[in-house]
CSV table of C-alpha atoms in Angstrom, one decimal:
chain,number,residue,atom,x,y,z
A,417,UNK,CA,0.1,0.1,0.2
A,418,UNK,CA,1.2,3.7,-1.0
A,419,UNK,CA,0.4,6.0,1.5
A,420,UNK,CA,0.7,9.9,0.8
A,421,UNK,CA,1.0,11.8,4.1
A,422,UNK,CA,0.0,15.3,4.4
A,423,UNK,CA,1.5,17.5,7.0
A,424,UNK,CA,-1.5,16.4,9.5
A,425,UNK,CA,-0.3,13.1,9.5
A,426,UNK,CA,3.6,14.1,10.4
A,427,UNK,CA,1.9,15.9,13.1
A,428,UNK,CA,0.2,12.8,14.0
A,429,UNK,CA,3.2,10.8,14.1
A,430,UNK,CA,5.1,13.9,16.2
A,431,UNK,CA,2.3,13.4,18.7
A,432,UNK,CA,2.6,9.7,19.1
A,433,UNK,CA,-1.2,9.1,18.1
A,434,UNK,CA,-1.7,5.5,18.6
A,435,UNK,CA,-3.4,5.2,14.8
A,436,UNK,CA,-0.4,7.1,12.9
A,437,UNK,CA,2.3,4.9,15.2
A,438,UNK,CA,0.0,1.4,13.8
A,439,UNK,CA,0.3,2.9,10.3
A,440,UNK,CA,4.0,3.8,10.5
A,441,UNK,CA,5.0,0.1,12.0
A,442,UNK,CA,3.0,-1.4,9.2
A,443,UNK,CA,4.7,0.9,6.5
A,444,UNK,CA,8.0,0.3,7.9
A,445,UNK,CA,7.8,-3.8,8.6
A,446,UNK,CA,5.6,-4.3,5.5
A,447,UNK,CA,5.4,-3.6,2.1
A,448,UNK,CA,4.1,-0.3,2.3
A,449,UNK,CA,5.5,2.7,1.3
A,450,UNK,CA,5.1,6.8,2.7
A,451,UNK,CA,5.1,9.3,0.2
A,452,UNK,CA,5.4,12.9,1.3
A,453,UNK,CA,4.8,15.8,-0.9
A,454,UNK,CA,7.6,18.3,-0.5
A,455,UNK,CA,5.1,21.2,0.2
A,456,UNK,CA,4.1,19.0,3.5
A,457,UNK,CA,8.2,18.9,4.7
A,458,UNK,CA,8.1,22.8,3.9
A,459,UNK,CA,5.2,23.1,6.2
A,460,UNK,CA,6.8,21.2,8.9
A,461,UNK,CA,10.2,22.7,8.6
A,462,UNK,CA,8.6,26.3,8.6
A,463,UNK,CA,6.8,25.6,12.2
A,464,UNK,CA,10.3,23.8,13.4
A,465,UNK,CA,12.2,27.0,12.3
A,466,UNK,CA,9.7,29.3,14.2
A,467,UNK,CA,9.8,27.0,17.3
A,468,UNK,CA,13.5,27.7,17.3
A,469,UNK,CA,14.9,24.1,16.0
A,470,UNK,CA,18.7,24.3,15.3
A,471,UNK,CA,19.4,23.9,11.5
A,472,UNK,CA,21.7,20.8,11.7
A,473,UNK,CA,18.4,18.8,13.4
A,474,UNK,CA,16.5,19.9,9.9
A,475,UNK,CA,19.5,18.4,7.8
A,476,UNK,CA,19.2,15.4,9.8
A,477,UNK,CA,15.9,15.1,9.2
A,478,UNK,CA,15.9,15.1,5.6
A,479,UNK,CA,19.1,12.8,5.3
A,480,UNK,CA,17.6,10.2,7.1
A,481,UNK,CA,14.5,10.6,4.5
A,482,UNK,CA,16.9,10.7,2.0
A,483,UNK,CA,18.3,7.8,2.8
A,484,UNK,CA,15.2,5.8,3.7
A,485,UNK,CA,13.7,3.0,1.6
A,486,UNK,CA,10.3,3.5,3.0
A,487,UNK,CA,9.8,7.1,2.8
A,488,UNK,CA,10.0,8.9,-0.2
A,489,UNK,CA,9.9,12.8,-0.6
A,490,UNK,CA,8.3,13.6,-4.0
A,491,UNK,CA,9.4,17.1,-5.4
A,492,UNK,CA,7.0,19.4,-7.3
A,493,UNK,CA,8.2,18.9,-10.9
A,494,UNK,CA,6.1,20.2,-14.0
A,495,UNK,CA,3.7,17.3,-14.2
A,496,UNK,CA,2.4,17.6,-10.7
A,497,UNK,CA,2.3,21.6,-11.1
A,498,UNK,CA,0.2,20.9,-14.1
A,499,UNK,CA,-1.8,18.5,-12.3
A,500,UNK,CA,-2.3,20.8,-9.1
A,501,UNK,CA,-3.4,23.4,-11.5
A,502,UNK,CA,-6.0,21.6,-13.0
A,503,UNK,CA,-7.1,20.6,-9.5
A,504,UNK,CA,-7.3,24.1,-8.2
A,505,UNK,CA,-9.3,25.1,-11.0
A,506,UNK,CA,-11.8,22.6,-11.1
A,507,UNK,CA,-12.7,22.2,-7.4
A,508,UNK,CA,-11.7,25.2,-6.0
A,509,UNK,CA,-9.1,24.1,-4.1
A,510,UNK,CA,-5.8,26.3,-2.2
A,511,UNK,CA,-2.9,25.9,-4.0
A,512,UNK,CA,-1.1,24.0,-1.1
A,513,UNK,CA,-3.7,21.3,-1.2
A,514,UNK,CA,-3.9,20.8,-5.2
A,515,UNK,CA,-0.1,20.3,-5.0
A,516,UNK,CA,-0.8,17.5,-2.0
A,517,UNK,CA,-3.8,16.1,-4.0
A,518,UNK,CA,-1.7,16.4,-7.4
A,519,UNK,CA,1.2,14.6,-5.8
A,520,UNK,CA,-0.9,11.9,-4.7
A,521,UNK,CA,-2.4,11.0,-7.9
A,522,UNK,CA,1.1,11.6,-9.8
A,523,UNK,CA,2.8,9.4,-7.5
A,524,UNK,CA,0.1,6.9,-7.9
A,525,UNK,CA,-0.8,6.6,-4.4
A,526,UNK,CA,-3.6,4.5,-2.7
A,527,UNK,CA,-4.4,6.6,0.4
A,528,UNK,CA,-3.9,9.8,1.3
A,529,UNK,CA,-3.6,10.4,5.3
A,530,UNK,CA,-5.1,13.9,5.9
A,531,UNK,CA,-7.9,15.5,7.9
A,532,UNK,CA,-7.7,18.8,5.7
A,533,UNK,CA,-11.2,19.8,4.7
A,534,UNK,CA,-10.6,20.7,1.3
A,535,UNK,CA,-8.7,17.4,0.7
A,536,UNK,CA,-11.7,15.7,2.0
A,537,UNK,CA,-14.0,17.2,-0.4
A,538,UNK,CA,-11.7,15.7,-3.0
A,539,UNK,CA,-12.2,12.2,-1.4
A,540,UNK,CA,-16.1,12.8,-1.6
A,541,UNK,CA,-15.8,13.8,-5.6
A,542,UNK,CA,-13.6,10.8,-6.1
A,543,UNK,CA,-10.6,12.4,-7.1
A,544,UNK,CA,-8.6,10.6,-4.5
A,545,UNK,CA,-9.1,8.1,-1.3
A,546,UNK,CA,-8.6,9.6,2.3
A,547,UNK,CA,-7.9,8.1,5.6
A,548,UNK,CA,-8.0,10.0,9.2
A,549,UNK,CA,-9.1,9.3,12.6
B,78,UNK,CA,53.2,11.0,22.4
B,79,UNK,CA,50.7,10.2,25.0
B,80,UNK,CA,50.7,6.6,26.3
B,81,UNK,CA,47.4,4.7,26.2
B,82,UNK,CA,46.6,3.0,29.4
B,83,UNK,CA,44.8,-0.5,29.6
B,84,UNK,CA,43.1,-1.2,32.5
B,85,UNK,CA,43.5,-5.1,33.2
B,86,UNK,CA,42.7,-7.3,36.3
B,87,UNK,CA,42.0,-11.2,36.5
B,88,UNK,CA,38.8,-12.6,36.9
B,89,UNK,CA,37.5,-15.8,37.5
B,90,UNK,CA,35.1,-17.6,35.5
B,91,UNK,CA,32.1,-19.3,37.7
B,92,UNK,CA,30.7,-22.4,37.2
B,93,UNK,CA,28.2,-21.5,34.7
B,94,UNK,CA,30.7,-19.5,32.6
B,95,UNK,CA,29.8,-16.4,34.2
B,96,UNK,CA,32.4,-13.4,34.7
B,97,UNK,CA,32.2,-10.3,36.9
B,98,UNK,CA,33.6,-7.3,34.7
B,99,UNK,CA,35.1,-5.2,37.5
B,100,UNK,CA,32.9,-1.9,38.6
B,101,UNK,CA,35.7,0.4,37.6
B,102,UNK,CA,35.2,-0.8,33.9
B,103,UNK,CA,31.2,-0.9,34.1
B,104,UNK,CA,31.4,2.7,35.8
B,105,UNK,CA,33.6,4.0,32.7
B,106,UNK,CA,32.1,2.4,30.0
B,107,UNK,CA,28.4,2.8,31.4
B,108,UNK,CA,27.7,-1.0,31.4
B,109,UNK,CA,24.8,-1.8,33.7
B,110,UNK,CA,22.4,-4.8,34.0
B,111,UNK,CA,20.6,-4.3,30.9
B,112,UNK,CA,23.5,-3.6,28.7
B,113,UNK,CA,24.3,-5.8,25.9
B,114,UNK,CA,27.6,-6.9,24.7
B,115,UNK,CA,29.2,-8.5,22.0
B,116,UNK,CA,31.7,-11.5,22.2
B,117,UNK,CA,34.5,-11.7,19.9
B,118,UNK,CA,36.6,-14.9,19.8
B,119,UNK,CA,39.6,-15.1,17.4
B,120,UNK,CA,40.1,-18.5,18.7
B,121,UNK,CA,44.0,-18.1,19.9
B,122,UNK,CA,42.8,-17.1,23.6
B,123,UNK,CA,42.0,-13.8,22.7
B,124,UNK,CA,38.3,-13.0,23.8
B,125,UNK,CA,37.3,-9.3,23.4
B,126,UNK,CA,34.1,-7.8,24.8
B,127,UNK,CA,32.2,-4.9,23.2
B,128,UNK,CA,29.7,-2.6,23.8
B,129,UNK,CA,26.9,-3.6,21.5
B,130,UNK,CA,25.3,-0.7,19.6
B,131,UNK,CA,21.9,-1.2,18.3
B,132,UNK,CA,22.2,0.6,14.5
B,133,UNK,CA,18.7,2.4,13.9
B,134,UNK,CA,17.1,2.6,10.4
B,135,UNK,CA,16.6,5.8,9.0
B,136,UNK,CA,13.0,5.8,9.6
B,137,UNK,CA,13.5,5.2,13.1
B,138,UNK,CA,15.9,7.6,13.0
B,139,UNK,CA,13.4,10.2,11.0
B,140,UNK,CA,10.8,9.4,13.9
B,141,UNK,CA,13.1,10.2,16.8
B,142,UNK,CA,14.3,13.6,15.2
B,143,UNK,CA,10.4,14.5,14.7
B,144,UNK,CA,9.9,13.9,18.2
B,145,UNK,CA,12.8,16.4,19.4
B,146,UNK,CA,10.8,19.0,17.3
B,147,UNK,CA,8.9,21.1,19.5
B,148,UNK,CA,5.8,22.5,17.9
B,149,UNK,CA,2.4,23.8,19.2
B,150,UNK,CA,-0.4,21.5,19.9
B,151,UNK,CA,-2.7,23.7,17.5
B,152,UNK,CA,-0.1,23.5,14.5
B,153,UNK,CA,-2.7,21.8,12.4
B,154,UNK,CA,-4.8,24.4,13.2
B,155,UNK,CA,-2.5,27.0,12.0
B,156,UNK,CA,-1.7,24.9,9.0
B,157,UNK,CA,-5.2,24.9,7.8
B,158,UNK,CA,-5.6,28.5,8.4
B,159,UNK,CA,-2.4,29.6,6.3
B,160,UNK,CA,-3.5,27.3,3.5
B,161,UNK,CA,-7.0,28.8,3.7
B,162,UNK,CA,-5.6,32.4,3.6
B,163,UNK,CA,-5.9,32.8,-0.1
B,164,UNK,CA,-9.7,32.3,0.3
């Protein structure tokens, strides 16, 4: 199973929510993969910088993702940009949400882990499959 | 050149093959009752004990670093607000 993590899931993991931990273990020790849109990494790092995290900790976080076989950061390339623009115009979704949704679609994910209202709307319109708790 | 100091002490092997690591070494190396040691035997009468360090996977390290990041509890609400600013 290929999961796409919205920033919400990263917070859930950080807060050690029971469901997030179960899912993370399932991904790590099973056949799953965790896809993280680069825009979500941006949101996480921006908050971390505001909270006074050291740059070396950020570098370590990025390095671990780079060497991981289970976590993959998907950068915003021209295909994702094109799809995101279509999503934004078609469904009236804000920029970040449309990039997350497009990353989900272009990278062939099965489930989006998010509690975002606009992304839930896209799930209702059958654009993507969403899971939250 | 500074000479390296090697601590050595004779210990007796017990009935079930147990030995006691001298307290001085335990304290210096941070060895306690839950520590895991690796035994290396070269078959020539040389037996080496080393502290076993469990290596973590990148995903475990990622999780550990994530825990160290201090972010407010209402971070998700903040993110939602920022995402919807353009409306």
